[in-house]
Tab-separated table of C-alpha atoms and ligand atoms in Angstrom:
chain	number	residue	atom	x	y	z
A	89	MET	CA	4.968	-32.478	-7.694
A	90	PHE	CA	3.790	-31.291	-4.460
A	91	PHE	CA	0.483	-28.879	-4.477
A	92	ARG	CA	-1.906	-27.988	-2.298
A	93	GLN	CA	-5.013	-25.746	-2.691
A	94	LEU	CA	-6.123	-24.444	0.804
A	95	PHE	CA	-9.044	-22.838	1.326
A	96	ASP	CA	-9.865	-19.660	4.128
A	97	PRO	CA	-13.729	-19.861	4.587
A	98	ALA	CA	-14.337	-16.629	6.192
A	99	SER	CA	-12.699	-14.577	3.526
A	100	SER	CA	-13.012	-17.047	0.600
A	101	THR	CA	-9.499	-17.360	0.017
A	102	TYR	CA	-7.355	-19.770	-1.631
A	103	THR	CA	-3.910	-20.113	-0.378
A	104	TYR	CA	-1.487	-22.219	-2.097
A	105	LEU	CA	1.524	-24.361	-0.951
A	106	ILE	CA	3.888	-26.160	-3.368
A	107	ALA	CA	7.115	-27.727	-3.217
A	108	ASP	CA	9.994	-29.610	-4.876
A	109	ASP	CA	9.627	-33.449	-4.319
A	110	GLU	CA	13.051	-33.708	-4.012
A	111	THR	CA	14.523	-30.872	-2.091
A	112	HIS	CA	11.349	-30.171	-0.364
A	113	GLU	CA	11.955	-26.485	-0.524
A	114	ALA	CA	8.391	-24.566	-0.454
A	115	VAL	CA	6.723	-21.797	-1.557
A	116	ILE	CA	3.643	-20.196	0.031
A	117	ILE	CA	1.008	-17.817	-1.958
A	118	ASP	CA	-1.630	-15.583	-0.305
A	119	PRO	CA	-1.497	-16.972	3.134
A	120	VAL	CA	-4.419	-15.878	5.619
A	121	ILE	CA	-3.496	-15.144	9.202
A	122	GLU	CA	-6.563	-17.105	10.564
A	123	GLN	CA	-5.004	-20.180	8.978
A	124	LEU	CA	-1.284	-19.664	10.308
A	125	ASP	CA	-1.690	-23.326	12.224
A	126	ARG	CA	-2.973	-24.962	9.255
A	127	ASP	CA	-0.296	-23.997	6.828
A	128	LEU	CA	2.711	-24.423	9.946
A	129	LYS	CA	1.235	-28.167	10.512
A	130	LEU	CA	1.001	-28.828	6.867
A	131	ILE	CA	4.913	-27.475	6.110
A	132	ARG	CA	5.926	-29.641	9.414
A	133	GLU	CA	3.931	-32.794	8.619
A	134	HIS	CA	5.374	-32.679	4.762
A	135	GLY	CA	9.130	-32.200	6.092
A	136	LEU	CA	9.456	-28.744	3.924
A	137	THR	CA	11.381	-25.862	4.217
A	138	LEU	CA	9.551	-22.550	3.195
A	139	MET	CA	11.609	-20.671	1.115
A	140	TYR	CA	9.244	-17.742	0.083
A	141	VAL	CA	5.959	-16.297	1.179
A	142	LEU	CA	4.440	-14.587	-2.121
A	143	GLU	CA	1.558	-12.134	-2.254
A	144	THR	CA	-0.562	-11.650	-5.468
A	145	HIS	CA	-1.323	-8.392	-4.020
A	146	VAL	CA	-1.919	-6.105	-0.814
A	147	HIS	CA	-5.096	-7.774	0.507
A	148	ALA	CA	-8.094	-5.462	1.139
A	149	ASP	CA	-10.531	-8.443	2.706
A	150	HIS	CA	-7.956	-10.400	5.249
A	151	ILE	CA	-4.443	-9.865	6.810
A	152	THR	CA	-1.827	-12.078	5.251
A	153	ALA	CA	0.127	-14.513	7.145
A	154	SER	CA	3.314	-13.276	5.580
A	155	ARG	CA	5.382	-11.990	8.285
A	156	ALA	CA	4.250	-14.673	11.010
A	157	LEU	CA	4.826	-17.392	8.551
A	158	LYS	CA	8.738	-15.808	8.372
A	159	GLN	CA	9.162	-15.579	11.944
A	160	ALA	CA	8.545	-19.052	12.190
A	161	THR	CA	9.980	-20.289	9.322
A	162	GLY	CA	12.759	-18.024	8.209
A	163	ALA	CA	11.033	-18.020	5.016
A	164	GLN	CA	11.372	-14.787	2.959
A	165	THR	CA	8.567	-12.558	2.076
A	166	ALA	CA	7.896	-10.863	-0.940
A	167	VAL	CA	5.084	-8.912	-2.739
A	168	SER	CA	5.310	-6.464	-5.976
A	169	SER	CA	7.321	-3.211	-5.526
A	170	ASP	CA	3.993	-1.605	-7.246
A	171	CYS	CA	2.455	-2.193	-3.842
A	172	ASN	CA	4.312	0.340	-2.100
A	173	ALA	CA	4.509	-1.563	0.823
A	174	GLN	CA	6.976	-1.851	3.802
A	175	GLY	CA	7.929	-4.555	5.344
A	176	TYR	CA	8.736	-7.399	3.122
A	177	ASP	CA	12.058	-8.939	2.219
A	178	ARG	CA	11.645	-8.980	-1.492
A	179	MET	CA	9.733	-6.447	-3.955
A	180	LEU	CA	9.223	-7.982	-7.176
A	181	GLU	CA	8.925	-6.924	-10.431
A	182	GLY	CA	7.395	-8.447	-13.601
A	183	GLY	CA	9.395	-11.100	-14.956
A	184	ASN	CA	11.408	-11.785	-11.847
A	185	VAL	CA	11.736	-15.470	-11.471
A	186	ILE	CA	11.485	-17.189	-7.783
A	187	LEU	CA	13.902	-20.311	-7.471
A	188	PHE	CA	12.964	-23.044	-4.963
A	189	GLY	CA	14.909	-26.554	-5.177
A	190	ARG	CA	14.779	-27.302	-8.944
A	191	GLU	CA	11.639	-25.498	-9.672
A	192	ASP	CA	10.904	-21.806	-10.928
A	193	ILE	CA	7.985	-19.302	-10.720
A	194	LEU	CA	7.799	-16.613	-13.345
A	195	VAL	CA	6.155	-12.958	-11.838
A	196	MET	CA	3.802	-11.489	-14.316
A	197	ALA	CA	2.860	-7.943	-13.350
A	198	THR	CA	-1.268	-7.867	-13.824
A	199	PRO	CA	-1.950	-4.338	-12.502
A	200	GLY	CA	-5.752	-3.772	-12.152
A	201	HIS	CA	-7.256	-5.068	-9.418
A	202	THR	CA	-4.475	-3.111	-7.698
A	203	SER	CA	-1.973	-1.303	-9.315
A	204	GLY	CA	1.052	-3.761	-7.339
A	205	SER	CA	-1.143	-6.836	-8.372
A	206	VAL	CA	0.668	-9.752	-9.815
A	207	CYS	CA	-0.074	-13.598	-11.168
A	208	TYR	CA	2.342	-16.190	-10.688
A	209	LEU	CA	3.252	-18.501	-13.644
A	210	TRP	CA	4.371	-21.923	-12.333
A	211	ARG	CA	4.393	-25.200	-14.442
A	212	ASP	CA	1.183	-25.899	-16.065
A	213	ARG	CA	-0.723	-23.588	-13.892
A	214	VAL	CA	-1.357	-19.566	-12.921
A	215	PHE	CA	-1.932	-18.378	-9.585
A	216	THR	CA	-4.406	-15.265	-10.835
A	217	GLY	CA	-4.886	-13.613	-7.185
A	218	ASP	CA	-7.774	-11.231	-7.918
A	219	THR	CA	-6.638	-10.530	-11.354
A	220	LEU	CA	-9.023	-13.037	-13.045
A	221	LEU	CA	-11.165	-15.167	-10.925
A	222	ILE	CA	-13.463	-17.767	-12.174
A	223	GLY	CA	-16.238	-16.216	-14.079
A	224	GLY	CA	-14.751	-12.854	-12.933
A	225	CYS	CA	-12.452	-10.841	-11.953
A	226	GLY	CA	-11.198	-8.582	-9.026
A	227	ARG	CA	-12.971	-5.383	-8.825
A	228	THR	CA	-11.162	-2.070	-9.652
A	229	ASP	CA	-12.356	0.745	-7.331
A	230	PHE	CA	-10.025	0.931	-4.853
A	231	GLN	CA	-5.992	0.680	-4.002
A	232	ASN	CA	-4.953	2.682	-7.501
A	233	GLY	CA	-7.519	-0.033	-9.126
A	234	SER	CA	-7.968	0.853	-13.006
A	235	ALA	CA	-10.503	-1.274	-15.191
A	236	GLU	CA	-8.256	-0.124	-18.410
A	237	SER	CA	-5.388	-1.849	-16.632
A	238	LEU	CA	-7.147	-5.017	-15.773
A	239	TRP	CA	-8.333	-5.113	-19.304
A	240	MET	CA	-4.708	-5.164	-20.629
A	241	SER	CA	-3.536	-7.570	-18.030
A	242	ILE	CA	-6.206	-10.139	-18.750
A	243	VAL	CA	-6.523	-9.539	-22.305
A	244	GLU	CA	-3.203	-8.636	-23.486
A	245	ASN	CA	-1.173	-11.053	-20.751
A	246	LEU	CA	-3.058	-13.711	-19.295
A	247	PHE	CA	-5.004	-14.668	-22.102
A	248	ARG	CA	-1.957	-14.992	-24.319
A	249	LEU	CA	-1.249	-18.032	-21.833
A	250	ASP	CA	-1.830	-21.732	-23.538
A	251	GLU	CA	-5.443	-22.413	-23.349
A	252	GLN	CA	-4.784	-25.756	-21.293
A	253	VAL	CA	-3.008	-23.782	-18.245
A	254	LEU	CA	-4.987	-24.089	-15.136
A	255	VAL	CA	-6.102	-21.086	-13.483
A	256	TYR	CA	-5.989	-21.051	-9.712
A	257	PRO	CA	-7.711	-17.810	-8.573
A	258	GLY	CA	-7.053	-15.958	-5.159
A	259	HIS	CA	-11.107	-16.290	-4.243
A	260	ASP	CA	-13.979	-17.995	-5.159
A	261	TYR	CA	-17.201	-16.889	-3.706
A	262	LYS	CA	-18.912	-19.896	-5.192
A	263	GLY	CA	-17.127	-23.117	-4.340
A	264	ARG	CA	-15.076	-23.348	-7.735
A	265	ARG	CA	-11.741	-24.640	-7.224
A	266	VAL	CA	-9.999	-24.566	-10.812
A	267	SER	CA	-10.312	-23.314	-14.410
A	268	THR	CA	-8.341	-22.956	-17.627
A	269	ILE	CA	-7.487	-19.967	-19.598
A	270	GLY	CA	-9.341	-21.358	-22.553
A	271	GLU	CA	-12.706	-21.460	-20.216
A	272	GLU	CA	-12.143	-18.188	-19.073
A	273	LYS	CA	-11.605	-16.688	-22.585
A	274	GLN	CA	-14.813	-18.158	-23.335
A	275	PHE	CA	-17.092	-18.093	-20.526
A	276	ASN	CA	-15.737	-15.490	-18.000
A	277	ALA	CA	-18.904	-13.405	-17.780
A	278	ARG	CA	-16.741	-10.139	-17.415
A	279	VAL	CA	-14.425	-10.261	-20.490
A	280	ALA	CA	-15.919	-12.908	-22.995
A	281	GLY	CA	-17.384	-11.518	-25.828
A	282	LYS	CA	-16.912	-8.259	-24.294
A	283	THR	CA	-15.281	-5.288	-25.745
A	284	ARG	CA	-12.654	-3.177	-23.729
A	285	GLU	CA	-15.444	-0.228	-23.647
A	286	GLU	CA	-18.088	-2.877	-22.506
A	287	PHE	CA	-15.474	-4.204	-19.403
A	288	ILE	CA	-14.975	-0.823	-18.689
A	289	GLU	CA	-18.514	0.013	-18.457
A	290	ILE	CA	-19.150	-3.038	-15.827
A	291	MET	CA	-15.997	-2.661	-13.793
A	292	ASN	CA	-16.893	1.057	-13.060
A	293	ASN	CA	-20.508	0.715	-12.252
A	294	LEU	CA	-20.271	-2.781	-10.030
A	295	ASN	CA	-21.103	-0.721	-6.744
A	296	LEU	CA	-20.243	-3.069	-4.283
A	297	PRO	CA	-19.650	-2.551	-0.604
A	298	LEU	CA	-16.434	-2.190	0.503
A	299	PRO	CA	-14.828	-5.524	2.205
A	300	LYS	CA	-15.750	-5.498	5.723
A	301	ARG	CA	-12.058	-5.469	7.050
A	302	LEU	CA	-10.592	-3.336	4.460
A	303	GLN	CA	-9.560	-0.697	7.057
A	304	GLU	CA	-7.965	-3.234	9.379
A	305	ALA	CA	-6.419	-5.140	6.442
A	306	VAL	CA	-4.713	-2.902	3.929
A	307	PRO	CA	-2.337	-0.719	6.613
A	308	ALA	CA	-1.648	-4.123	8.382
A	309	ASN	CA	-0.796	-5.762	4.828
A	310	LEU	CA	1.162	-2.386	3.632
A	311	ALA	CA	3.026	-3.220	6.745
A	312	GLY	CA	3.704	-6.667	6.149
A	313	GLY	CA	1.038	-8.391	7.736
A	314	ALA	CA	0.434	-9.768	11.615
A	315	ARG	CA	3.124	-10.888	14.032
A	316	LEU	CA	3.124	-14.658	15.496
A	317	PRO	CA	0.571	-14.846	17.779
A	318	ASP	CA	1.691	-14.390	21.340
A	319	PRO	CA	1.676	-17.881	22.871
A	320	HIS	CA	0.722	-17.392	25.998
A	321	GLY	CA	-2.593	-14.703	25.437
A	322	ALA	CA	-5.712	-15.168	23.810
A	323	ARG	CA	-4.933	-15.871	19.693
A	324	GLN	CA	-5.327	-12.375	19.280
A	325	MET	CA	-3.232	-10.739	15.901
A	326	GLN	CA	-0.783	-7.927	16.960
A	327	VAL	CA	-0.977	-5.620	14.060
A	328	ALA	CA	0.331	-2.768	13.354
A	329	ARG	CA	0.263	-1.396	16.779
A	330	GLU	CA	4.177	-2.191	18.252
A	331	PRO	CA	6.862	-0.804	16.902
A	332	GLY	CA	8.729	-2.410	13.915
A	333	ASN	CA	5.276	-3.634	12.707
A	334	SER	CA	3.627	-0.490	12.092
A	335	LEU	CA	2.886	1.303	9.016
A	336	ARG	CA	4.854	4.060	8.686
A	337	SER	CA	3.958	5.908	5.476
A	338	VAL	CA	1.443	5.482	2.587
A	339	ALA	CA	0.854	6.937	-0.888
A	340	ALA	CA	-1.908	9.044	-1.604
A	341	GLN	CA	-4.219	6.437	-3.352
A	342	GLN	CA	-3.825	4.281	-0.341
A	343	LEU	CA	-5.047	6.898	2.158
A	344	ALA	CA	-8.115	7.691	-0.199
A	345	THR	CA	-8.908	3.916	0.118
A	346	LEU	CA	-8.415	3.847	3.714
A	347	SER	CA	-10.209	7.343	4.461
A	348	ALA	CA	-13.212	6.103	2.454
A	349	SER	CA	-13.929	3.359	4.910
A	350	GLY	CA	-13.705	6.107	8.010
A	351	SER	CA	-12.087	5.980	11.303
A	352	LEU	CA	-8.529	7.359	10.649
A	353	HIS	CA	-7.892	11.034	11.628
A	354	LEU	CA	-5.960	13.205	9.008
A	355	LEU	CA	-3.979	15.831	10.413
A	356	ASP	CA	-3.016	18.353	7.734
A	357	VAL	CA	0.307	19.773	9.596
A	358	ARG	CA	0.279	22.643	6.900
A	359	THR	CA	0.191	26.159	8.031
A	360	PRO	CA	-3.582	27.858	8.813
A	361	GLY	CA	-3.004	29.883	5.519
A	362	GLU	CA	-1.933	26.747	3.249
A	363	PHE	CA	-4.944	25.093	4.938
A	364	ALA	CA	-7.673	27.537	4.183
A	365	SER	CA	-6.599	27.355	0.489
A	366	LEU	CA	-6.833	24.146	-0.142
A	367	ARG	CA	-7.655	20.845	1.901
A	368	ILE	CA	-8.664	17.470	1.935
A	369	ALA	CA	-12.390	16.530	3.193
A	370	GLY	CA	-12.204	15.358	6.904
A	371	SER	CA	-9.029	16.918	7.415
A	372	ILE	CA	-8.200	18.503	10.732
A	373	ASN	CA	-5.338	21.574	10.657
A	374	VAL	CA	-2.805	21.059	13.252
A	375	PRO	CA	0.188	23.603	12.072
A	376	PHE	CA	3.614	22.237	12.315
A	377	ASP	CA	5.050	24.870	14.125
A	378	ARG	CA	2.193	24.355	16.630
A	379	LEU	CA	2.343	20.889	17.309
A	380	ASP	CA	1.823	19.914	20.784
A	381	PRO	CA	1.807	16.023	21.042
A	382	ALA	CA	0.601	16.255	24.896
A	383	ALA	CA	-2.388	18.158	23.780
A	384	LEU	CA	-3.096	15.675	20.872
A	385	LEU	CA	-2.787	12.920	23.365
A	386	ALA	CA	-5.446	14.285	25.504
A	387	ARG	CA	-7.680	14.298	22.055
A	388	PHE	CA	-7.020	11.015	20.563
A	389	ALA	CA	-6.262	7.678	21.949
A	390	ALA	CA	-2.462	6.695	21.995
A	391	ASP	CA	-3.535	4.016	19.666
A	392	ALA	CA	-5.474	6.068	17.369
A	393	PRO	CA	-4.495	5.399	13.488
A	394	LEU	CA	-2.769	9.288	12.692
A	395	TYR	CA	-2.258	10.371	9.025
A	396	CYS	CA	0.057	13.106	8.803
A	397	MET	CA	0.127	15.140	5.726
A	398	CYS	CA	1.599	18.451	4.512
A	399	GLN	CA	2.331	19.759	1.010
A	400	THR	CA	5.235	17.864	0.069
A	401	GLY	CA	5.936	15.199	2.789
A	402	THR	CA	8.799	16.810	4.621
A	403	ARG	CA	6.620	18.430	7.587
A	404	SER	CA	4.713	15.490	8.120
A	405	GLN	CA	7.499	13.286	8.257
A	406	LEU	CA	8.905	15.295	11.057
A	407	ALA	CA	5.301	15.588	12.891
A	408	ALA	CA	5.073	11.916	12.641
A	409	ASP	CA	8.429	11.077	14.536
A	410	ARG	CA	7.572	13.804	17.091
A	411	LEU	CA	3.897	12.195	17.821
A	412	ARG	CA	5.528	8.747	17.836
A	413	ALA	CA	8.175	9.915	20.342
A	414	ALA	CA	5.227	11.183	22.333
A	415	GLY	CA	3.810	7.844	22.600
A	416	PHE	CA	1.278	7.686	19.787
A	417	SER	CA	1.869	4.001	18.346
A	418	ASN	CA	-0.182	4.038	15.317
A	419	VAL	CA	1.175	7.454	13.114
A	420	VAL	CA	1.499	7.175	9.251
A	421	HIS	CA	2.762	9.757	6.976
A	422	VAL	CA	1.323	10.497	3.267
A	423	ASP	CA	3.937	10.776	1.064
A	424	GLY	CA	4.295	13.429	-1.498
A	425	GLY	CA	1.644	15.312	0.575
A	426	THR	CA	-1.481	17.421	-1.203
A	427	ASN	CA	1.205	17.428	-4.295
A	428	ALA	CA	0.751	13.808	-4.204
A	429	TRP	CA	-2.874	13.625	-3.672
A	430	ILE	CA	-3.575	16.780	-6.324
A	431	ALA	CA	-1.343	14.804	-9.297
A	432	ALA	CA	-3.391	11.441	-8.407
A	433	GLY	CA	-6.424	13.086	-9.427
A	434	LEU	CA	-8.026	13.018	-5.868
A	435	SER	CA	-10.667	15.451	-4.575
A	436	VAL	CA	-9.551	18.521	-2.794
A	437	ILE	CA	-11.855	21.736	-0.998
A	438	ARG	CA	-10.396	24.935	-2.259
A	439	GLY	CA	-11.227	28.058	-0.245
A	440	GLU	CA	-10.949	31.406	-1.362
A	441	ARG	CA	-7.698	32.848	-0.332
A	442	LYS	CA	-4.280	32.224	-2.546
A	443	VAL	CA	-1.594	31.964	-0.152
A	444	ILE	CA	1.805	30.667	-2.241
A	445	SER	CA	2.766	27.538	-0.266
A	446	LEU	CA	5.356	27.804	2.773
A	447	GLU	CA	7.972	25.789	0.691
A	448	ARG	CA	7.688	28.434	-2.408
A	449	GLN	CA	7.895	31.245	0.279
A	450	VAL	CA	11.293	29.639	1.510
A	451	ARG	CA	12.686	29.470	-1.729
A	452	ILE	CA	11.561	32.660	-2.567
A	453	ALA	CA	12.871	34.835	0.934
A	454	ALA	CA	16.233	32.492	0.594
A	455	GLY	CA	16.902	33.779	-2.973
A	456	LEU	CA	16.188	37.138	-2.426
A	457	LEU	CA	17.993	37.307	0.811
A	458	SER	CA	20.962	35.823	-1.138
A	459	VAL	CA	20.708	38.168	-4.060
A	460	LEU	CA	20.461	41.337	-1.392
A	461	GLY	CA	23.515	39.973	0.504
A	462	VAL	CA	25.653	40.081	-2.547
A	463	ILE	CA	24.101	43.576	-4.164
A	464	ALA	CA	25.083	45.050	-0.541
A	465	GLY	CA	28.332	43.251	-0.551
A	466	ALA	CA	29.243	44.794	-3.930
A	467	LEU	CA	28.168	48.040	-3.353
A	468	ILE	CA	27.874	48.950	0.291
A	469	HIS	CA	30.453	46.666	2.275
A	470	PRO	CA	32.106	43.614	1.498
A	471	ALA	CA	30.260	42.174	4.803
A	472	GLY	CA	26.868	41.847	2.816
A	473	TYR	CA	28.682	39.038	1.317
A	474	ALA	CA	28.321	37.157	4.656
A	475	LEU	CA	24.265	37.605	4.313
A	476	SER	CA	24.846	35.512	1.193
A	477	ALA	CA	26.817	32.678	2.877
A	478	LEU	CA	24.692	32.577	5.667
A	479	ILE	CA	21.759	31.739	3.767
A	480	GLY	CA	23.619	29.154	1.711
A	481	ALA	CA	24.819	27.673	4.928
A	482	GLY	CA	21.333	27.758	6.374
A	483	LEU	CA	20.136	26.121	3.251
A	484	VAL	CA	22.428	22.968	3.511
A	485	PHE	CA	21.499	22.667	7.290
A	486	ALA	CA	18.167	22.687	6.300
A	487	GLY	CA	18.654	19.697	3.740
A	488	VAL	CA	21.176	17.641	5.582
A	489	THR	CA	19.157	17.941	9.013
A	490	ASN	CA	15.629	17.798	7.173
A	491	SER	CA	14.631	21.133	9.113
A	492	CYS	CA	13.929	24.295	7.928
A	493	GLY	CA	13.953	27.317	10.507
A	494	MET	CA	13.175	29.802	7.940
A	495	SER	CA	9.677	28.011	7.478
A	496	THR	CA	9.262	27.927	11.092
A	497	VAL	CA	9.649	31.815	10.972
A	498	LEU	CA	7.822	32.099	7.679
A	499	ALA	CA	4.703	30.296	9.105
A	500	ARG	CA	4.407	32.393	11.964
A	501	LEU	CA	3.765	35.477	9.793
A	502	PRO	CA	-0.039	37.208	9.176
A	503	TRP	CA	-0.719	35.770	5.969
A	504	ASN	CA	0.256	32.222	6.657
A	505	GLN	CA	-2.437	32.279	9.137
A	506	ALA	CA	-6.321	31.521	8.509
A	507	HIS	CA	-7.753	34.874	9.354
A	508	VAL	CA	-5.684	38.047	8.389
B	638	LIG	N1	-17.397	-9.265	0.882
B	638	LIG	C1	-16.130	-9.549	1.225
B	638	LIG	C2	-15.468	-8.478	-0.279
B	638	LIG	C3	-15.563	-9.032	-1.535
B	638	LIG	C4	-14.684	-8.605	-2.470
B	638	LIG	O1	-14.917	-6.972	-2.392
B	638	LIG	N2	-13.746	-9.244	-2.923
B	638	LIG	C5	-12.945	-8.452	-3.861
B	638	LIG	C6	-11.572	-9.314	-3.661
B	638	LIG	S1	-10.860	-8.529	-2.138
B	638	LIG	C7	-13.255	-8.319	-5.204
B	638	LIG	O2	-12.398	-7.824	-6.367
B	638	LIG	N3	-14.393	-9.231	-5.209
B	638	LIG	C8	-14.506	-9.267	-6.875
B	638	LIG	C9	-16.120	-9.470	-7.109
B	638	LIG	O3	-16.731	-9.614	-5.893
B	638	LIG	O4	-16.766	-9.329	-8.086
B	638	LIG	C10	-15.704	-8.917	2.264
B	638	LIG	O5	-16.254	-8.014	2.676
B	638	LIG	O6	-14.734	-9.241	2.582
B	639	LIG	FE1	-7.879	-8.727	-3.350
């Protein structure tokens, strides 16, 4: 059995390299980009063929070497599908099995630290990421974390493993390297002897400072991690700045995590009327029908992180494409827009005005015109039917091209402006 526990002192992260002795096929778990040379050297020296780079979750405190290792070795990268990440080869579900040589690793879905956290069970040991740390556990206050889910994952899932199973965590901040399920059941300060309610109370009152590199690490890791460093330049990582390596969309909850640490610009591309009745704190209204990328380039640096948002995610995608085409290199759109933000229970600022959404206005206008066309066709002149047909064709065109002329027209009407 080939097994190495490796450590990154800057982030206190453990990386694990394991391999089949006979075939030399290997898997690496949670590699850190700053340790790329170390890991590649080890892989080379032992004649290993790296088959998979496995992430226990989208990390907030360091950038993964996932993509760089894939580039260097041809390995497949993998992360849980519940991370909503992009740029990985394989999206994992609980119960999946990773095969390498004659070995297999079982994926255990263990949400809580993040919604997409998993543990990897291999032989007599489990790689717990930040779900279960030695004497503690990962925090649950960002990236869709949940103390309730973490309790379930630890108590109902990990603690059902044999007590002899070795626990290899994702971090240790005090130099400890390994524990067992039995020891954690007995001594883990957050869980042992605690009720579910006590655990939730502890987790919801940790008040830890945000990881120092969160703003840089989360978008980079959601996009698959850093590329191989340029061999000619300084050993500077190229993250999220070049086409094909940049984050293109985030879930509402991910945006909330990222905006908590500042430094991104949230462009709300809905109409001024929609914006006035409901907005997210710190967002800037840049109505889609008046989007002027050149003016925005004068206002923001070309590599500034711009997050586009609308009500459902359609206009924001189009806006993001136009901004990218104009030269912005770090444009992300928010999946599901304000609808998803509200559904995730995140806070909004509500204004006095109650303008119904542009999307509903389009539905009402299209429906009314179709009905009018049929009435006119039946009672006045058959040509009236043409209006209904035209509206139908327009809706098909809007669906196929993902653009909507009617919403552009409606957006200009007075009630969709901020001050009527
Ligand atoms: N101080 C570290 C962050 C430490 C941290 O928040 N670690 C996360 C894991 S990424 C955690 O869950 N810590 C649990 C704890 O400290 O109890 C940094 O700035 O990067
Ligand atoms: Fe973490």
